[in-house]
């Protein structure tokens, strides 16, 4: 073991685990396995997934996951809960909480521009994931919150989402338009209006009217949203939060993961653990070149095939180690955990528990 | 099926699939296969990522076209470029006499307001640009490396959504043009990529039905990536195989060999089962690409996959009646 904290220690002590990585590397399953391990260690843990696939619900043995945690029953000393992030209803709740009265809330919730935000504005899902984990953390009903992030290329989209979205909601274009036309502001305002006319020529006036009506209805709520966003960001930067980088051992996904790690570093966050999924096993200690040479010598025989296969698989295992070496060094002393490619997809709690035997070897 | 016929069926091929299935690799192999048949080919990526350029051993792509693989003899050139929504919007505005305003629209973040006001506008801008490239005839084949699957559906569906939201103006006209392109099988085909594993297969089937029903695109053959090539004789115990070949195994080799063989046989069987399941769930022709036992794919691998793709296409049943199956004993 390295000088860092082991993955087991993280699960035992962290308040929040954020799993990040590119698409198709097994983030959702990894997040669920970490929460399960938390429960096995006596903690009250909850996994928040953003993956709409029904597979995780099936795995956990529940009919479906919703925006509020469902308890998963099982034989562990702690508690296991799971939920699927619903971006729109999380945002709706936030609007309801921060609006001055029911009328303001209704004007926002009914606005077409607002309804598009949750589905079309990039970063909203990340923003709401952060919001949800903050809410769960504050609730005190859970010791460990594990969140599975959207497969964004930029890890910072997650860390930064709340700030960026708050800026959006407080959009200066709108401020310019609505600001009192004092003499010194007039020139700016005229430019802004010309700008709006141009935009409405492109997309149509009605669409833009919706947007302006939204910003107008939102007025007065920016402060509340901004405070909240700052608290979410502070929590993400807190020592109680650990970022876990998940990747598969292919050069292209490793390049993405390395980019992720460097972006996190830039904002002062270090990777707490690196999880490598879908690793090919290593068979014995021989070199693939030698196996392949013998495969050629014995070409056409069963022995030739056996050598060829041994060479293929050893070359694969070597190639994976090579692809990963830079990344492992970069995140050091964070522990690196290898999970082999599993023949079967994870279908139920037993197979999920099987993953934890790889993540947390005895 | 005749290769030329396959490649000339439509000028735009959109390659789509879930993250991690090798969509970009398939886009690269398809481009290389077309170039080898003499078609000048342009690969378009819609996200800033180094994957595509890396496959061709080139530095990352930008908005301007650059060469990915040079022409040589009868082989045509493969070019590539990145088209992000911001790039496409800037060009669109400049083309529509709005050059003065365009930089400001992007720099003030107003693009975010606009794209939220009219969801799908980003996708339309990208597809609109692809349509313009198709119309300009600058390449015989345009391969579009689509965003990852969940998003691929939204990406293609956004056209219809936008037509409802924006009922007048240049964006509406653009959306109509794009929809025409997407739904015309003589101009555009979608090739879906998957791995022979349970979840990717499920997602592919779902995507295929959604795209056909809701967008009305024409689907090309399904590409199954990463198949372990079959090797005969792996079931023979190593000691026996060595005795048959008159060779001596080293210490520990028999065990490593037997374990490795068992691993491959198991993987192979699982993959075959998933292929069969895919065939049952989705009665469409399949093209199979081999797993290459390399963690870092480069130009030589792209060539191997291009050749496999070519063989797969040649073996597909074409519109002409296939030769009758030969009777077996």
XYZ file of C-alpha atoms in Angstrom:
691
model
C 0.000 0.000 0.000
C 1.142 3.541 -0.766
C 1.377 6.509 1.554
C -2.177 7.560 0.642
C -5.374 6.543 2.304
C -6.728 3.209 1.102
C -10.044 2.981 -0.693
C -11.406 1.114 2.332
C -10.439 4.011 4.616
C -12.155 6.443 2.282
C -15.379 4.469 2.357
C -15.099 4.251 6.132
C -14.384 7.921 6.775
C -15.359 10.227 3.879
C -18.716 11.991 3.948
C -18.952 12.292 0.168
C -17.442 10.255 -2.647
C -17.663 11.697 -6.157
C -17.038 9.171 -8.934
C -15.883 10.774 -12.145
C -14.650 9.542 -15.492
C -15.684 9.296 -19.145
C -18.645 7.272 -20.441
C -18.626 3.483 -20.566
C -16.003 2.897 -17.881
C -18.343 1.481 -15.237
C -18.893 4.552 -13.057
C -22.467 3.742 -12.058
C -21.666 0.209 -10.958
C -18.563 1.394 -9.127
C -20.567 4.042 -7.257
C -23.158 1.450 -6.211
C -20.426 -0.944 -5.054
C -18.800 1.792 -2.927
C -22.135 2.598 -1.260
C -22.725 -1.108 -0.624
C -19.305 -1.387 1.004
C -20.177 1.627 3.153
C -23.287 -0.176 4.384
C -21.225 -3.310 5.000
C -18.954 -1.195 7.216
C -21.899 -0.020 9.274
C -22.458 3.358 7.665
C -25.739 4.817 6.484
C -24.884 5.226 2.817
C -26.773 6.493 -0.193
C -25.843 6.265 -3.866
C -27.074 8.976 -6.228
C -27.025 7.904 -9.852
C -27.603 10.017 -12.929
C -27.830 6.985 -15.213
C -31.427 6.624 -16.374
C -30.824 2.965 -17.282
C -33.099 0.719 -15.291
C -30.211 -1.654 -14.738
C -29.093 -0.205 -11.416
C -32.618 -0.457 -9.997
C -32.740 -4.091 -11.138
C -29.338 -4.756 -9.615
C -30.474 -3.357 -6.294
C -33.694 -5.370 -6.470
C -36.096 -2.419 -6.530
C -38.730 -1.677 -9.156
C -37.451 1.792 -9.926
C -35.391 4.603 -8.505
C -36.808 8.071 -7.978
C -35.601 11.476 -6.891
C -35.968 10.520 -3.234
C -33.796 7.748 -1.772
C -35.289 4.240 -1.504
C -33.981 1.906 1.125
C -32.411 -1.317 -0.118
C -32.891 -4.164 2.306
C -30.069 -6.583 2.847
C -27.801 -8.301 5.263
C -25.448 -5.521 6.339
C -24.940 -3.657 9.596
C -25.407 -0.188 8.073
C -28.015 1.138 5.674
C -28.048 1.251 1.887
C -30.189 3.753 0.040
C -30.328 4.608 -3.644
C -31.861 7.289 -5.790
C -31.820 8.508 -9.352
C -31.306 12.206 -9.874
C -34.260 13.922 -11.502
C -32.785 17.187 -12.689
C -36.088 18.915 -13.263
C -37.764 18.147 -9.954
C -34.583 18.984 -8.036
C -34.543 22.350 -9.767
C -38.282 22.814 -9.131
C -37.724 22.198 -5.423
C -34.936 24.734 -5.395
C -37.147 27.328 -7.079
C -39.960 26.640 -4.618
C -37.557 27.039 -1.682
C -36.080 30.312 -2.850
C -39.085 32.107 -4.276
C -40.661 34.906 -2.294
C -44.187 33.535 -2.693
C -46.235 30.918 -4.505
C -46.962 33.325 -7.317
C -43.303 33.896 -8.154
C -42.681 30.155 -8.056
C -45.596 29.508 -10.401
C -44.504 32.169 -12.894
C -41.117 30.510 -13.085
C -42.270 26.901 -13.164
C -44.772 27.658 -15.958
C -42.270 29.484 -18.123
C -41.238 27.641 -21.261
C -37.653 28.887 -21.045
C -37.411 27.561 -17.500
C -38.761 24.178 -18.582
C -36.018 23.983 -21.191
C -33.282 24.678 -18.680
C -33.272 21.219 -17.161
C -33.205 19.447 -20.520
C -31.200 21.747 -22.732
C -28.807 23.893 -20.749
C -25.464 22.177 -20.465
C -24.216 21.892 -16.917
C -27.672 21.789 -15.323
C -27.456 18.090 -14.573
C -24.068 18.572 -12.902
C -25.428 21.565 -10.991
C -28.373 19.568 -9.671
C -26.184 16.581 -8.813
C -24.122 18.913 -6.628
C -27.281 20.408 -5.149
C -28.699 16.971 -4.361
C -25.566 15.717 -2.682
C -25.447 18.883 -0.583
C -29.060 18.347 0.422
C -28.457 14.691 1.344
C -25.314 15.586 3.248
C -27.114 18.295 5.233
C -30.069 16.060 6.030
C -28.008 14.110 8.556
C -29.806 10.939 7.601
C -26.684 9.663 5.847
C -23.036 9.228 6.816
C -21.844 8.588 3.277
C -23.160 10.037 0.022
C -21.751 8.452 -3.159
C -22.483 10.284 -6.381
C -22.069 9.070 -9.926
C -21.350 12.107 -12.136
C -22.518 12.689 -15.711
C -19.923 11.569 -18.265
C -18.592 15.029 -18.934
C -15.197 15.462 -20.430
C -14.318 18.221 -18.035
C -14.366 17.205 -14.384
C -14.629 20.863 -13.612
C -18.038 20.966 -15.252
C -19.106 19.220 -12.094
C -17.075 21.249 -9.624
C -17.854 24.518 -11.365
C -21.418 23.859 -12.443
C -23.122 25.646 -9.582
C -21.088 28.799 -10.073
C -21.548 28.813 -13.837
C -25.267 28.230 -13.631
C -25.690 30.917 -11.007
C -23.952 33.322 -13.358
C -26.296 32.235 -16.079
C -29.371 32.856 -13.925
C -27.990 36.254 -13.093
C -27.338 36.938 -16.738
C -25.825 40.289 -17.511
C -27.495 40.538 -20.873
C -30.768 40.632 -19.039
C -29.444 43.136 -16.516
C -28.406 45.428 -19.313
C -31.811 45.250 -20.871
C -33.699 45.874 -17.699
C -31.384 48.400 -16.119
C -32.743 51.925 -15.768
C -31.643 53.878 -18.800
C -29.395 56.350 -17.114
C -27.536 58.527 -19.560
C -24.199 56.826 -19.207
C -25.787 53.451 -19.604
C -27.834 54.370 -22.611
C -25.198 53.549 -25.184
C -24.692 50.123 -23.697
C -28.383 49.560 -23.463
C -28.974 50.519 -27.080
C -26.269 48.103 -28.138
C -27.899 45.404 -26.036
C -31.256 46.072 -27.632
C -29.782 45.907 -31.114
C -28.249 42.656 -30.046
C -31.572 41.281 -28.862
C -33.245 42.299 -32.110
C -30.596 40.391 -33.999
C -30.992 37.308 -31.861
C -34.752 37.388 -32.250
C -34.325 37.567 -36.010
C -32.376 34.333 -35.821
C -34.512 32.339 -33.404
C -37.819 34.192 -33.508
C -39.165 36.791 -31.092
C -41.452 34.504 -29.154
C -38.582 32.357 -27.998
C -36.683 35.343 -26.734
C -39.759 36.747 -24.989
C -39.956 33.532 -22.991
C -36.355 33.983 -21.955
C -36.843 37.591 -20.882
C -40.024 36.702 -19.001
C -38.074 34.031 -17.170
C -35.278 36.356 -16.124
C -37.842 38.889 -15.047
C -39.705 36.341 -12.905
C -36.445 35.145 -11.450
C -35.492 38.584 -10.207
C -34.732 38.696 -6.504
C -33.877 35.006 -6.258
C -30.296 35.270 -7.494
C -28.973 35.967 -4.025
C -30.454 32.819 -2.539
C -29.218 30.716 -5.427
C -25.771 32.235 -5.201
C -25.431 31.537 -1.463
C -26.534 27.996 -1.974
C -24.136 27.506 -4.892
C -21.281 28.781 -2.761
C -22.105 26.302 -0.034
C -22.234 23.444 -2.562
C -18.834 24.482 -3.915
C -17.362 24.738 -0.448
C -18.604 21.242 0.326
C -17.049 19.849 -2.865
C -13.716 21.401 -1.886
C -13.946 20.195 1.719
C -11.717 17.439 3.134
C -14.783 15.312 3.795
C -15.303 15.033 0.024
C -13.135 12.624 -1.960
C -12.945 12.445 -5.753
C -12.575 8.981 -7.198
C -11.403 8.708 -10.767
C -12.751 5.717 -12.695
C -11.278 4.618 -16.013
C -10.725 1.637 -18.260
C -7.156 0.776 -19.287
C -7.288 1.977 -22.888
C -4.937 4.712 -24.039
C -7.783 6.962 -25.193
C -9.849 6.737 -21.994
C -6.670 7.055 -19.929
C -5.877 10.264 -21.832
C -9.314 11.590 -20.873
C -8.812 10.537 -17.252
C -5.398 12.222 -17.152
C -6.982 15.407 -18.452
C -9.607 15.078 -15.705
C -6.956 14.658 -13.025
C -5.030 17.712 -14.215
C -8.171 19.857 -14.269
C -9.023 18.767 -10.738
C -5.486 19.593 -9.621
C -5.809 23.076 -11.080
C -8.685 23.757 -8.738
C -6.772 22.350 -5.792
C -8.528 18.998 -5.670
C -6.500 15.814 -5.696
C -7.713 12.428 -6.836
C -8.281 10.338 -3.707
C -8.274 6.995 -5.509
C -7.976 5.647 -9.038
C -10.176 2.709 -10.007
C -9.251 0.754 -13.111
C -12.133 -1.263 -14.498
C -12.163 -3.889 -17.213
C -8.539 -4.962 -16.730
C -7.356 -8.034 -18.625
C -5.877 -10.634 -16.301
C -2.215 -11.475 -16.533
C -1.368 -15.118 -17.163
C 2.052 -16.116 -15.780
C 5.163 -14.051 -16.222
C 6.388 -14.749 -19.785
C 6.817 -12.180 -22.537
C 4.316 -11.935 -25.402
C 7.061 -11.671 -28.052
C 8.403 -15.088 -27.050
C 4.891 -16.601 -27.059
C 4.192 -15.195 -30.489
C 7.492 -16.468 -31.873
C 6.591 -19.964 -30.642
C 3.097 -19.579 -32.058
C 4.693 -19.034 -35.466
C 7.008 -22.027 -35.015
C 4.035 -24.238 -34.198
C 1.557 -22.563 -36.535
C -1.293 -24.815 -37.572
C -1.153 -27.003 -34.457
C -3.183 -26.763 -31.252
C 0.029 -25.763 -29.473
C 0.430 -22.912 -31.953
C -3.065 -21.659 -31.034
C -2.359 -21.978 -27.326
C 0.815 -19.901 -27.696
C -0.896 -17.363 -29.938
C -3.618 -16.854 -27.366
C -1.150 -16.605 -24.490
C 0.793 -14.022 -26.509
C -2.380 -12.031 -27.312
C -3.490 -11.878 -23.706
C -0.044 -11.140 -22.291
C 0.419 -8.375 -24.883
C -2.933 -6.955 -23.841
C -2.075 -7.004 -20.143
C 1.329 -5.391 -20.830
C -0.235 -2.766 -23.092
C -2.784 -1.876 -20.422
C -0.092 -1.455 -17.771
C 1.870 0.733 -20.133
C -1.164 2.852 -20.981
C -1.831 3.336 -17.262
C 1.653 3.948 -15.917
C 1.655 7.736 -16.394
C -1.752 8.158 -14.821
C -0.957 5.972 -11.795
C 2.190 8.026 -11.203
C 0.296 11.259 -11.614
C -2.313 10.476 -8.947
C 0.245 8.999 -6.502
C 0.079 8.507 -3.562
C -3.623 7.877 -4.191
C -4.278 4.141 -4.122
C -4.848 2.437 -7.460
C -7.390 -0.375 -7.472
C -7.732 -2.866 -10.318
C -10.995 -4.576 -11.169
C -10.814 -7.323 -13.788
C -13.153 -7.409 -16.748
C -16.064 -9.432 -15.445
C -17.621 -11.977 -17.728
C -21.150 -11.185 -16.668
C -22.878 -7.875 -16.274
C -23.808 -6.952 -12.731
C -27.435 -8.040 -12.288
C -28.074 -8.333 -8.587
C -26.732 -7.566 -5.156
C -24.633 -10.720 -5.122
C -22.774 -9.725 -8.244
C -22.420 -6.188 -6.899
C -20.948 -7.643 -3.728
C -18.568 -9.606 -5.947
C -17.229 -6.301 -7.319
C -16.486 -5.139 -3.792
C -14.232 -8.169 -3.312
C -12.055 -6.711 -6.080
C -12.312 -3.130 -4.851
C -11.537 -4.105 -1.277
C -9.345 -7.206 -1.353
C -9.053 -8.814 2.068
C -22.782 -6.643 -51.344
C -20.812 -4.573 -53.796
C -18.445 -2.266 -51.932
C -18.914 0.679 -54.265
C -22.663 0.350 -54.017
C -22.414 0.344 -50.214
C -20.147 3.384 -50.114
C -22.155 5.389 -52.629
C -25.516 4.641 -51.005
C -25.416 7.945 -49.124
C -22.877 10.712 -48.818
C -23.297 11.229 -45.082
C -22.820 8.394 -42.595
C -23.470 9.157 -38.942
C -21.664 6.748 -36.614
C -23.385 6.549 -33.221
C -23.116 4.438 -30.071
C -22.811 4.450 -26.281
C -19.601 5.782 -24.723
C -16.763 3.263 -24.668
C -17.958 1.015 -27.512
C -15.365 2.270 -29.990
C -17.575 4.570 -32.051
C -14.650 6.804 -32.993
C -12.561 3.790 -33.975
C -15.352 2.584 -36.256
C -15.699 6.058 -37.796
C -11.954 6.024 -38.507
C -12.056 2.502 -39.995
C -15.032 3.366 -42.195
C -13.262 6.495 -43.471
C -10.103 4.545 -44.195
C -12.042 1.799 -45.986
C -13.776 4.386 -48.189
C -10.480 6.129 -48.927
C -8.953 2.803 -49.938
C -11.773 2.482 -52.463
C -10.833 5.893 -53.841
C -13.474 8.052 -52.102
C -12.154 11.284 -50.678
C -13.429 11.212 -47.116
C -14.018 13.765 -44.398
C -14.451 12.724 -40.759
C -16.267 15.232 -38.575
C -16.138 15.103 -34.790
C -18.470 17.208 -32.677
C -16.564 17.267 -29.415
C -13.093 18.512 -28.729
C -11.298 15.254 -28.044
C -8.008 13.789 -29.106
C -9.297 10.278 -29.875
C -9.846 10.512 -33.629
C -6.585 12.285 -34.458
C -4.716 9.845 -32.237
C -6.026 6.888 -34.256
C -4.395 8.409 -37.322
C -1.256 9.399 -35.417
C -1.993 13.108 -35.875
C -2.190 16.127 -33.540
C -5.697 17.090 -32.283
C -8.124 18.415 -34.890
C -9.448 21.948 -35.117
C -12.330 23.655 -36.925
C -10.224 23.961 -40.078
C -9.878 20.772 -42.092
C -6.608 18.907 -41.836
C -5.266 15.715 -43.344
C -5.588 12.516 -41.299
C -4.165 10.114 -43.893
C -2.649 11.281 -47.179
C -3.704 10.119 -50.617
C -1.407 7.476 -52.124
C -1.874 5.933 -55.563
C -5.503 4.860 -55.849
C -6.088 5.553 -52.155
C -7.844 8.868 -51.532
C -7.169 11.253 -48.676
C -8.894 11.119 -45.289
C -9.413 14.568 -43.813
C -10.831 15.536 -40.458
C -12.206 18.518 -38.566
C -13.999 19.391 -35.333
C -17.300 21.216 -35.540
C -18.463 22.489 -32.159
C -21.734 24.419 -31.787
C -19.888 27.654 -31.030
C -17.810 27.317 -34.214
C -20.865 26.508 -36.267
C -22.816 29.414 -34.811
C -20.037 31.902 -35.514
C -19.824 30.753 -39.090
C -23.574 30.760 -39.468
C -23.875 34.342 -38.222
C -21.002 35.509 -40.374
C -22.578 33.877 -43.416
C -25.804 35.683 -42.644
C -24.263 39.133 -42.549
C -24.009 39.268 -38.765
C -20.266 39.244 -38.481
C -20.212 42.305 -36.203
C -22.463 40.750 -33.646
C -21.202 37.189 -33.823
C -18.135 37.367 -31.582
C -20.112 39.236 -28.995
C -22.906 36.684 -29.022
C -20.441 33.997 -28.114
C -18.274 36.002 -25.714
C -21.127 37.370 -23.568
C -22.434 33.866 -23.013
C -25.606 34.829 -24.855
C -25.218 31.562 -26.740
C -26.255 29.797 -23.526
C -29.387 31.911 -23.331
C -30.221 31.279 -26.957
C -29.604 27.561 -26.797
C -31.756 27.264 -23.701
C -34.478 29.357 -25.304
C -34.402 27.115 -28.355
C -33.147 23.665 -27.286
C -31.540 21.744 -30.061
C -30.173 24.830 -31.736
C -26.614 23.666 -31.090
C -27.297 20.326 -32.719
C -29.011 21.994 -35.651
C -26.043 24.243 -36.184
C -23.706 21.251 -36.343
C -25.978 19.204 -38.582
C -26.636 22.300 -40.697
C -22.918 22.658 -41.232
C -22.656 18.978 -42.182
C -25.491 19.503 -44.644
C -23.653 22.467 -46.159
C -20.534 20.297 -46.522
C -22.601 17.565 -48.159
C -24.073 20.092 -50.595
C -20.686 21.594 -51.408
C -19.469 18.214 -52.629
C -16.045 18.759 -51.095
C -15.842 15.094 -50.074
C -17.252 11.899 -51.591
C -18.112 10.636 -48.131
C -18.666 12.489 -44.859
C -18.413 10.399 -41.701
C -19.892 12.088 -38.631
C -18.665 10.784 -35.283
C -21.850 11.487 -33.289
C -22.020 12.273 -29.576
C -22.446 9.284 -27.198
C -25.734 7.333 -27.487
C -28.179 8.847 -25.016
C -27.151 12.090 -26.536
C -27.189 10.725 -30.131
C -30.934 10.322 -29.882
C -31.391 13.840 -28.505
C -28.950 15.056 -31.117
C -31.061 13.696 -33.967
C -34.447 14.244 -32.310
C -33.672 17.862 -31.580
C -34.474 18.732 -35.179
C -38.151 17.919 -34.793
C -38.287 19.615 -31.395
C -36.764 22.752 -32.773
C -39.219 22.888 -35.667
C -41.998 23.158 -33.087
C -40.217 25.737 -30.955
C -38.947 28.034 -33.673
C -41.598 28.356 -36.328
C -40.138 31.121 -38.438
C -36.799 32.543 -39.439
C -33.483 31.195 -40.621
C -33.168 28.573 -37.869
C -36.508 27.091 -38.830
C -35.368 26.896 -42.458
C -32.123 25.306 -41.329
C -33.988 22.716 -39.249
C -36.182 21.803 -42.236
C -33.144 21.317 -44.441
C -31.476 19.155 -41.815
C -34.578 17.014 -41.347
C -34.715 16.497 -45.098
C -31.112 15.311 -45.040
C -31.622 12.977 -42.079
C -34.720 11.308 -43.494
C -33.445 10.812 -47.042
C -31.769 7.380 -47.277
C -30.089 8.441 -50.506
C -28.254 11.168 -48.594
C -27.800 9.980 -45.028
C -27.385 6.706 -43.113
C -26.872 6.069 -39.409
C -24.498 3.267 -38.432
C -24.883 2.106 -34.856
C -21.927 0.624 -32.991
C -21.975 -1.718 -30.006
C -19.830 -4.157 -28.068
C -20.896 -7.812 -27.753
C -21.896 -7.239 -24.118
C -25.273 -7.169 -22.476
C -25.799 -3.500 -21.613
C -24.363 -2.060 -24.844
C -26.518 -4.502 -26.863
C -29.655 -3.446 -24.976
C -28.889 0.199 -25.504
C -28.190 -0.298 -29.189
C -31.525 -2.013 -29.761
C -33.343 0.744 -27.931
C -31.501 3.435 -29.895
C -32.232 1.698 -33.202
C -35.978 1.587 -32.604
C -36.101 5.152 -31.302
C -34.169 6.520 -34.250
C -36.280 4.725 -36.816
C -39.610 5.513 -35.191
C -39.048 9.025 -34.014
C -36.493 10.525 -36.370
C -37.169 8.404 -39.440
C -33.528 7.917 -40.327
C -32.266 5.053 -42.436
C -30.126 2.638 -40.451
C -27.124 0.952 -42.046
C -25.733 -2.366 -40.835
C -25.025 -2.596 -37.105
C -21.319 -2.699 -36.245
C -20.307 -5.058 -33.441
C -16.867 -4.071 -32.250
C -14.269 -5.944 -30.208
C -15.022 -9.569 -31.066
C -12.389 -12.038 -29.947
C -11.292 -13.876 -33.093
C -11.904 -17.624 -32.820
C -8.833 -19.822 -32.447
C -9.211 -23.554 -32.951
C -7.539 -25.993 -30.608
C -7.748 -23.922 -27.417
C -9.710 -26.675 -25.680
C -6.811 -29.115 -25.996
C -4.871 -29.514 -22.722
C -1.449 -27.834 -23.166
C 0.552 -30.968 -22.293
C -1.314 -32.945 -24.895
C -0.929 -30.193 -27.514
C 2.823 -30.055 -26.782
C 3.159 -33.826 -27.109
C 1.304 -33.745 -30.432
C 3.634 -31.022 -31.717
C 6.718 -32.810 -30.308
C 7.581 -29.761 -28.179
C 8.531 -29.236 -24.559
C 6.715 -26.713 -22.345
C 8.590 -24.566 -19.825
C 7.837 -24.690 -16.119
C 4.529 -23.016 -15.336
C 3.679 -22.590 -18.993
C 1.034 -25.317 -19.129
C -0.944 -23.664 -16.354
C -0.720 -20.137 -17.800
C -1.712 -21.504 -21.197
C -4.672 -23.441 -19.854
C -5.918 -20.437 -17.856
C -5.493 -18.107 -20.813
C -7.290 -20.557 -23.104
C -10.167 -20.940 -20.635
C -10.440 -17.147 -20.386
C -10.631 -16.728 -24.148
C -13.075 -19.572 -24.675
C -15.358 -18.158 -22.024
C -15.203 -14.656 -23.447
C -15.767 -16.001 -26.933
C -18.831 -17.964 -25.849
C -20.277 -14.931 -24.053
C -19.722 -12.747 -27.076
C -21.369 -15.288 -29.378
C -24.356 -15.401 -27.057
C -24.665 -11.607 -27.171
C -24.364 -11.610 -30.974
C -27.181 -14.100 -31.204
C -29.276 -12.079 -28.770
C -28.671 -8.928 -30.808
C -29.719 -10.769 -33.963
C -32.957 -11.868 -32.327
C -33.807 -8.485 -30.886
C -32.859 -6.538 -33.985
C -33.194 -8.305 -37.335
C -30.597 -6.237 -39.150
C -27.355 -7.114 -40.923
C -24.277 -7.028 -38.670
C -20.687 -6.137 -39.434
C -18.146 -7.663 -37.064
C -14.838 -6.092 -36.087
C -12.127 -8.049 -34.271
C -10.683 -7.236 -30.862
C -7.071 -6.246 -31.542
C -5.327 -7.045 -28.243
C -3.865 -3.568 -28.012
C -4.584 -0.883 -25.455
C -3.390 1.889 -27.759
C -4.826 1.863 -31.269
C -3.006 3.660 -34.092
C -2.953 3.865 -37.893
C -1.955 0.215 -38.425
C -4.924 -0.929 -36.333
C -7.263 1.352 -38.258
C -6.059 -0.349 -41.447
C -6.748 -3.795 -40.010
C -10.254 -2.722 -38.994
C -10.861 -1.057 -42.373
C -9.997 -4.374 -44.053
C -12.310 -6.278 -41.701
C -15.083 -3.800 -42.436
C -14.516 -4.216 -46.165
C -14.713 -8.006 -45.872
C -17.840 -7.691 -43.778
C -19.548 -5.417 -46.275
C -18.596 -7.672 -49.198
C -20.179 -10.595 -47.388
C -23.456 -8.734 -46.743
C -26.405 -9.725 -48.826
C -26.903 -7.024 -51.410
C -30.112 -5.905 -53.080
C -29.362 -8.388 -55.894
C -30.449 -11.972 -55.096
C -27.687 -13.788 -53.270
C -26.338 -17.010 -54.729
C -28.283 -20.020 -53.428
C -26.721 -21.695 -50.412
C -24.743 -24.785 -51.289
C -26.089 -28.000 -49.873
C -23.945 -29.548 -47.168
C -23.585 -33.210 -46.515
